[in-house]
Amino acid sequence: MTAPRATTKKRVPRIRENLPAPSSPEGELFHYTPYEAAPWTPFSGRKLSALIAAREIEYTFNGRDNYLTGRQIAALNERYTVKPFSKPAHATAA
């Protein structure tokens, strides 16, 4: 007789349906989980969770869970957006 095999269950994050976009008036103050916010950010849900755990980004804590509001998602996108380089107007050609 052999020992029973351990079964591993993957924890799949639950994502709610019909979420408002963070840029919409309803989404500005809506609370998104890191996995729900991931499609609107340059990061995955796991990376957002890690950034929140390390306190590297602004987030909302309700006593049990961590959330990102639409405003925080917009600020996060602004923070990690790379602006194109443009030469100053007074620069001369060499």
mmCIF file of N, CA and C in Angstrom:
data_model
loop_
_atom_site.group_PDB
_atom_site.id
_atom_site.type_symbol
_atom_site.label_atom_id
_atom_site.label_comp_id
_atom_site.label_asym_id
_atom_site.label_seq_id
_atom_site.Cartn_x
_atom_site.Cartn_y
_atom_site.Cartn_z
ATOM 1 N N MET A 1 0.842 -1.165 0.000
ATOM 2 C CA MET A 1 0.000 0.000 0.000
ATOM 3 C C MET A 1 0.900 1.245 0.000
ATOM 4 N N THR A 2 0.569 2.199 -0.808
ATOM 5 C CA THR A 2 1.370 3.422 -0.886
ATOM 6 C C THR A 2 0.638 4.564 -0.189
ATOM 7 N N ALA A 3 1.410 5.542 0.175
ATOM 8 C CA ALA A 3 0.840 6.717 0.835
ATOM 9 C C ALA A 3 0.052 7.540 -0.191
ATOM 10 N N PRO A 4 -1.010 8.185 0.238
ATOM 11 C CA PRO A 4 -1.772 9.015 -0.704
ATOM 12 C C PRO A 4 -0.926 10.193 -1.164
ATOM 13 N N ARG A 5 -1.128 10.577 -2.406
ATOM 14 C CA ARG A 5 -0.391 11.701 -2.975
ATOM 15 C C ARG A 5 -0.968 13.012 -2.466
ATOM 16 N N ALA A 6 -0.072 13.908 -2.193
ATOM 17 C CA ALA A 6 -0.510 15.238 -1.777
ATOM 18 C C ALA A 6 -1.037 15.980 -2.999
ATOM 19 N N THR A 7 -2.166 16.565 -2.861
ATOM 20 C CA THR A 7 -2.720 17.343 -3.972
ATOM 21 C C THR A 7 -2.438 18.812 -3.713
ATOM 22 N N THR A 8 -1.995 19.463 -4.743
ATOM 23 C CA THR A 8 -1.727 20.892 -4.624
ATOM 24 C C THR A 8 -2.816 21.639 -5.370
ATOM 25 N N LYS A 9 -3.401 22.558 -4.689
ATOM 26 C CA LYS A 9 -4.415 23.396 -5.308
ATOM 27 C C LYS A 9 -3.796 24.740 -5.599
ATOM 28 N N LYS A 10 -3.979 25.198 -6.809
ATOM 29 C CA LYS A 10 -3.520 26.531 -7.140
ATOM 30 C C LYS A 10 -4.561 27.524 -6.664
ATOM 31 N N ARG A 11 -4.087 28.549 -5.995
ATOM 32 C CA ARG A 11 -5.001 29.601 -5.565
ATOM 33 C C ARG A 11 -5.154 30.578 -6.706
ATOM 34 N N VAL A 12 -6.327 30.636 -7.241
ATOM 35 C CA VAL A 12 -6.614 31.553 -8.329
ATOM 36 C C VAL A 12 -7.322 32.761 -7.732
ATOM 37 N N PRO A 13 -6.766 33.953 -7.934
ATOM 38 C CA PRO A 13 -7.416 35.125 -7.354
ATOM 39 C C PRO A 13 -8.791 35.356 -7.975
ATOM 40 N N ARG A 14 -9.730 35.715 -7.126
ATOM 41 C CA ARG A 14 -11.078 35.976 -7.603
ATOM 42 C C ARG A 14 -11.151 37.405 -8.119
ATOM 43 N N ILE A 15 -11.569 37.562 -9.361
ATOM 44 C CA ILE A 15 -11.683 38.876 -9.975
ATOM 45 C C ILE A 15 -13.154 39.136 -10.262
ATOM 46 N N ARG A 16 -13.646 40.244 -9.738
ATOM 47 C CA ARG A 16 -15.050 40.594 -9.935
ATOM 48 C C ARG A 16 -15.293 40.999 -11.385
ATOM 49 N N GLU A 17 -16.527 40.871 -11.823
ATOM 50 C CA GLU A 17 -16.885 41.218 -13.200
ATOM 51 C C GLU A 17 -17.435 42.638 -13.263
ATOM 52 N N ASN A 18 -17.420 43.210 -14.459
ATOM 53 C CA ASN A 18 -17.977 44.539 -14.746
ATOM 54 C C ASN A 18 -17.389 45.625 -13.850
ATOM 55 N N LEU A 19 -16.075 45.647 -13.777
ATOM 56 C CA LEU A 19 -15.400 46.678 -12.984
ATOM 57 C C LEU A 19 -15.358 47.979 -13.765
ATOM 58 N N PRO A 20 -15.542 49.117 -13.095
ATOM 59 C CA PRO A 20 -15.418 50.393 -13.809
ATOM 60 C C PRO A 20 -13.943 50.679 -14.111
ATOM 61 N N ALA A 21 -13.691 51.367 -15.186
ATOM 62 C CA ALA A 21 -12.316 51.730 -15.529
ATOM 63 C C ALA A 21 -11.810 52.754 -14.516
ATOM 64 N N PRO A 22 -10.532 52.684 -14.141
ATOM 65 C CA PRO A 22 -9.997 53.636 -13.163
ATOM 66 C C PRO A 22 -10.101 55.087 -13.611
ATOM 67 N N SER A 23 -10.125 55.327 -14.910
ATOM 68 C CA SER A 23 -10.196 56.699 -15.403
ATOM 69 C C SER A 23 -11.623 57.242 -15.428
ATOM 70 N N SER A 24 -12.611 56.394 -15.180
ATOM 71 C CA SER A 24 -14.000 56.852 -15.174
ATOM 72 C C SER A 24 -14.332 57.486 -13.823
ATOM 73 N N PRO A 25 -15.386 58.299 -13.771
ATOM 74 C CA PRO A 25 -15.766 58.905 -12.487
ATOM 75 C C PRO A 25 -16.103 57.863 -11.415
ATOM 76 N N GLU A 26 -16.715 56.747 -11.809
ATOM 77 C CA GLU A 26 -17.047 55.701 -10.825
ATOM 78 C C GLU A 26 -15.785 54.990 -10.337
ATOM 79 N N GLY A 27 -14.816 54.850 -11.215
ATOM 80 C CA GLY A 27 -13.604 54.106 -10.880
ATOM 81 C C GLY A 27 -12.583 54.889 -10.093
ATOM 82 N N GLU A 28 -12.745 56.215 -10.030
ATOM 83 C CA GLU A 28 -11.778 57.049 -9.343
ATOM 84 C C GLU A 28 -11.611 56.658 -7.875
ATOM 85 N N LEU A 29 -12.719 56.339 -7.218
ATOM 86 C CA LEU A 29 -12.680 55.968 -5.801
ATOM 87 C C LEU A 29 -13.015 54.500 -5.557
ATOM 88 N N PHE A 30 -13.187 53.729 -6.632
ATOM 89 C CA PHE A 30 -13.483 52.304 -6.517
ATOM 90 C C PHE A 30 -12.249 51.580 -5.990
ATOM 91 N N HIS A 31 -12.434 50.571 -5.179
ATOM 92 C CA HIS A 31 -11.315 49.808 -4.617
ATOM 93 C C HIS A 31 -11.084 48.536 -5.424
ATOM 94 N N TYR A 32 -9.913 48.459 -6.065
ATOM 95 C CA TYR A 32 -9.518 47.302 -6.869
ATOM 96 C C TYR A 32 -8.508 46.475 -6.088
ATOM 97 N N THR A 33 -8.608 45.150 -6.171
ATOM 98 C CA THR A 33 -7.561 44.302 -5.629
ATOM 99 C C THR A 33 -6.356 44.420 -6.557
ATOM 100 N N PRO A 34 -5.168 44.028 -6.112
ATOM 101 C CA PRO A 34 -4.007 44.107 -7.005
ATOM 102 C C PRO A 34 -4.201 43.326 -8.305
ATOM 103 N N TYR A 35 -4.887 42.196 -8.243
ATOM 104 C CA TYR A 35 -5.097 41.405 -9.458
ATOM 105 C C TYR A 35 -6.128 42.059 -10.375
ATOM 106 N N GLU A 36 -7.075 42.783 -9.812
ATOM 107 C CA GLU A 36 -8.050 43.503 -10.631
ATOM 108 C C GLU A 36 -7.428 44.754 -11.248
ATOM 109 N N ALA A 37 -6.467 45.350 -10.570
ATOM 110 C CA ALA A 37 -5.815 46.566 -11.057
ATOM 111 C C ALA A 37 -4.737 46.274 -12.097
ATOM 112 N N ALA A 38 -4.249 45.056 -12.136
ATOM 113 C CA ALA A 38 -3.121 44.701 -13.005
ATOM 114 C C ALA A 38 -3.329 45.029 -14.488
ATOM 115 N N PRO A 39 -4.508 44.806 -15.087
ATOM 116 C CA PRO A 39 -4.636 45.133 -16.509
ATOM 117 C C PRO A 39 -4.423 46.612 -16.838
ATOM 118 N N TRP A 40 -4.594 47.484 -15.870
ATOM 119 C CA TRP A 40 -4.440 48.922 -16.109
ATOM 120 C C TRP A 40 -3.079 49.449 -15.688
ATOM 121 N N THR A 41 -2.191 48.578 -15.247
ATOM 122 C CA THR A 41 -0.863 48.994 -14.810
ATOM 123 C C THR A 41 0.206 48.242 -15.603
ATOM 124 N N PRO A 42 1.458 48.693 -15.508
ATOM 125 C CA PRO A 42 2.527 47.971 -16.208
ATOM 126 C C PRO A 42 3.027 46.743 -15.442
ATOM 127 N N PHE A 43 2.300 46.322 -14.393
ATOM 128 C CA PHE A 43 2.738 45.210 -13.560
ATOM 129 C C PHE A 43 1.698 44.099 -13.521
ATOM 130 N N SER A 44 2.133 42.924 -13.125
ATOM 131 C CA SER A 44 1.209 41.812 -12.910
ATOM 132 C C SER A 44 0.583 41.956 -11.520
ATOM 133 N N GLY A 45 -0.450 41.186 -11.271
ATOM 134 C CA GLY A 45 -1.094 41.216 -9.965
ATOM 135 C C GLY A 45 -0.144 40.799 -8.858
ATOM 136 N N ARG A 46 0.689 39.800 -9.135
ATOM 137 C CA ARG A 46 1.653 39.335 -8.140
ATOM 138 C C ARG A 46 2.682 40.414 -7.834
ATOM 139 N N LYS A 47 3.146 41.114 -8.861
ATOM 140 C CA LYS A 47 4.128 42.179 -8.662
ATOM 141 C C LYS A 47 3.507 43.336 -7.878
ATOM 142 N N LEU A 48 2.249 43.678 -8.172
ATOM 143 C CA LEU A 48 1.572 44.725 -7.403
ATOM 144 C C LEU A 48 1.454 44.326 -5.935
ATOM 145 N N SER A 49 1.121 43.064 -5.686
ATOM 146 C CA SER A 49 1.040 42.581 -4.303
ATOM 147 C C SER A 49 2.396 42.682 -3.612
ATOM 148 N N ALA A 50 3.458 42.365 -4.322
ATOM 149 C CA ALA A 50 4.806 42.452 -3.753
ATOM 150 C C ALA A 50 5.198 43.903 -3.482
ATOM 151 N N LEU A 51 4.846 44.814 -4.386
ATOM 152 C CA LEU A 51 5.142 46.231 -4.186
ATOM 153 C C LEU A 51 4.375 46.783 -2.981
ATOM 154 N N ILE A 52 3.141 46.330 -2.811
ATOM 155 C CA ILE A 52 2.345 46.753 -1.659
ATOM 156 C C ILE A 52 2.950 46.200 -0.374
ATOM 157 N N ALA A 53 3.346 44.927 -0.386
ATOM 158 C CA ALA A 53 3.938 44.311 0.802
ATOM 159 C C ALA A 53 5.233 45.007 1.197
ATOM 160 N N ALA A 54 5.991 45.461 0.215
ATOM 161 C CA ALA A 54 7.244 46.161 0.475
ATOM 162 C C ALA A 54 7.008 47.647 0.749
ATOM 163 N N ARG A 55 5.767 48.086 0.672
ATOM 164 C CA ARG A 55 5.364 49.488 0.872
ATOM 165 C C ARG A 55 6.087 50.429 -0.079
ATOM 166 N N GLU A 56 6.222 49.988 -1.340
ATOM 167 C CA GLU A 56 6.887 50.801 -2.351
ATOM 168 C C GLU A 56 5.896 51.646 -3.145
ATOM 169 N N ILE A 57 4.623 51.308 -3.072
ATOM 170 C CA ILE A 57 3.597 52.086 -3.760
ATOM 171 C C ILE A 57 2.494 52.434 -2.771
ATOM 172 N N GLU A 58 1.731 53.462 -3.108
ATOM 173 C CA GLU A 58 0.613 53.889 -2.274
ATOM 174 C C GLU A 58 -0.547 52.921 -2.455
ATOM 175 N N TYR A 59 -1.217 52.581 -1.365
ATOM 176 C CA TYR A 59 -2.342 51.656 -1.419
ATOM 177 C C TYR A 59 -3.316 51.981 -0.306
ATOM 178 N N THR A 60 -4.466 51.326 -0.321
ATOM 179 C CA THR A 60 -5.492 51.501 0.696
ATOM 180 C C THR A 60 -5.638 50.196 1.455
ATOM 181 N N PHE A 61 -5.669 50.296 2.792
ATOM 182 C CA PHE A 61 -5.809 49.119 3.644
ATOM 183 C C PHE A 61 -7.088 49.267 4.441
ATOM 184 N N ASN A 62 -7.962 48.270 4.368
ATOM 185 C CA ASN A 62 -9.248 48.374 5.057
ATOM 186 C C ASN A 62 -9.289 47.575 6.359
ATOM 187 N N GLY A 63 -8.144 47.183 6.868
ATOM 188 C CA GLY A 63 -8.101 46.397 8.088
ATOM 189 C C GLY A 63 -7.880 44.927 7.824
ATOM 190 N N ARG A 64 -8.135 44.494 6.601
ATOM 191 C CA ARG A 64 -7.946 43.094 6.248
ATOM 192 C C ARG A 64 -7.243 42.919 4.909
ATOM 193 N N ASP A 65 -7.646 43.691 3.928
ATOM 194 C CA ASP A 65 -7.132 43.527 2.562
ATOM 195 C C ASP A 65 -6.504 44.821 2.059
ATOM 196 N N ASN A 66 -5.662 44.677 1.037
ATOM 197 C CA ASN A 66 -5.034 45.819 0.384
ATOM 198 C C ASN A 66 -5.748 46.089 -0.935
ATOM 199 N N TYR A 67 -5.984 47.365 -1.200
ATOM 200 C CA TYR A 67 -6.667 47.770 -2.418
ATOM 201 C C TYR A 67 -5.948 48.940 -3.052
ATOM 202 N N LEU A 68 -6.227 49.155 -4.333
ATOM 203 C CA LEU A 68 -5.770 50.332 -5.055
ATOM 204 C C LEU A 68 -7.002 51.054 -5.587
ATOM 205 N N THR A 69 -7.061 52.361 -5.404
ATOM 206 C CA THR A 69 -8.170 53.123 -5.968
ATOM 207 C C THR A 69 -7.803 53.527 -7.397
ATOM 208 N N GLY A 70 -8.775 54.016 -8.130
ATOM 209 C CA GLY A 70 -8.519 54.474 -9.491
ATOM 210 C C GLY A 70 -7.497 55.590 -9.530
ATOM 211 N N ARG A 71 -7.553 56.488 -8.546
ATOM 212 C CA ARG A 71 -6.565 57.575 -8.472
ATOM 213 C C ARG A 71 -5.168 57.033 -8.234
ATOM 214 N N GLN A 72 -5.050 56.026 -7.386
ATOM 215 C CA GLN A 72 -3.741 55.438 -7.109
ATOM 216 C C GLN A 72 -3.200 54.697 -8.328
ATOM 217 N N ILE A 73 -4.076 54.079 -9.099
ATOM 218 C CA ILE A 73 -3.656 53.406 -10.332
ATOM 219 C C ILE A 73 -3.141 54.434 -11.329
ATOM 220 N N ALA A 74 -3.854 55.561 -11.457
ATOM 221 C CA ALA A 74 -3.421 56.622 -12.374
ATOM 222 C C ALA A 74 -2.072 57.191 -11.934
ATOM 223 N N ALA A 75 -1.890 57.393 -10.627
ATOM 224 C CA ALA A 75 -0.619 57.908 -10.112
ATOM 225 C C ALA A 75 0.509 56.906 -10.343
ATOM 226 N N LEU A 76 0.204 55.624 -10.204
ATOM 227 C CA LEU A 76 1.199 54.578 -10.443
ATOM 228 C C LEU A 76 1.622 54.571 -11.911
ATOM 229 N N ASN A 77 0.661 54.706 -12.804
ATOM 230 C CA ASN A 77 0.991 54.756 -14.231
ATOM 231 C C ASN A 77 1.821 55.983 -14.556
ATOM 232 N N GLU A 78 1.494 57.108 -13.955
ATOM 233 C CA GLU A 78 2.247 58.337 -14.191
ATOM 234 C C GLU A 78 3.676 58.197 -13.667
ATOM 235 N N ARG A 79 3.821 57.543 -12.524
ATOM 236 C CA ARG A 79 5.134 57.378 -11.910
ATOM 237 C C ARG A 79 6.057 56.520 -12.767
ATOM 238 N N TYR A 80 5.528 55.491 -13.398
ATOM 239 C CA TYR A 80 6.351 54.562 -14.165
ATOM 240 C C TYR A 80 6.304 54.794 -15.674
ATOM 241 N N THR A 81 5.748 55.922 -16.099
ATOM 242 C CA THR A 81 5.737 56.264 -17.521
ATOM 243 C C THR A 81 7.051 56.959 -17.858
ATOM 244 N N VAL A 82 7.711 56.478 -18.885
ATOM 245 C CA VAL A 82 8.970 57.079 -19.318
ATOM 246 C C VAL A 82 8.650 58.121 -20.374
ATOM 247 N N LYS A 83 9.042 59.346 -20.091
ATOM 248 C CA LYS A 83 8.800 60.452 -21.018
ATOM 249 C C LYS A 83 9.881 60.453 -22.101
ATOM 250 N N PRO A 84 9.512 60.798 -23.336
ATOM 251 C CA PRO A 84 10.528 60.855 -24.385
ATOM 252 C C PRO A 84 11.490 62.019 -24.140
ATOM 253 N N PHE A 85 12.732 61.814 -24.507
ATOM 254 C CA PHE A 85 13.744 62.843 -24.335
ATOM 255 C C PHE A 85 13.619 63.873 -25.440
ATOM 256 N N SER A 86 13.643 65.123 -25.087
ATOM 257 C CA SER A 86 13.649 66.176 -26.102
ATOM 258 C C SER A 86 14.777 67.155 -25.741
ATOM 259 N N LYS A 87 15.491 67.598 -26.774
ATOM 260 C CA LYS A 87 16.602 68.505 -26.565
ATOM 261 C C LYS A 87 16.063 69.892 -26.205
ATOM 262 N N PRO A 88 16.763 70.604 -25.373
ATOM 263 C CA PRO A 88 16.348 71.974 -25.077
ATOM 264 C C PRO A 88 16.404 72.831 -26.328
ATOM 265 N N ALA A 89 15.593 73.864 -26.393
ATOM 266 C CA ALA A 89 15.516 74.722 -27.577
ATOM 267 C C ALA A 89 16.821 75.476 -27.828
ATOM 268 N N HIS A 90 17.592 75.765 -26.791
ATOM 269 C CA HIS A 90 18.825 76.534 -26.962
ATOM 270 C C HIS A 90 20.030 75.672 -27.341
ATOM 271 N N ALA A 91 19.867 74.369 -27.460
ATOM 272 C CA ALA A 91 20.977 73.484 -27.824
ATOM 273 C C ALA A 91 21.335 73.716 -29.289
ATOM 274 N N THR A 92 22.624 73.731 -29.583
ATOM 275 C CA THR A 92 23.072 73.937 -30.956
ATOM 276 C C THR A 92 23.575 72.626 -31.538
ATOM 277 N N ALA A 93 23.480 72.513 -32.833
ATOM 278 C CA ALA A 93 23.937 71.307 -33.514
ATOM 279 C C ALA A 93 25.463 71.330 -33.584
ATOM 280 N N ALA A 94 26.096 70.210 -33.375
ATOM 281 C CA ALA A 94 27.567 70.145 -33.389
ATOM 282 C C ALA A 94 28.087 69.879 -34.765
#
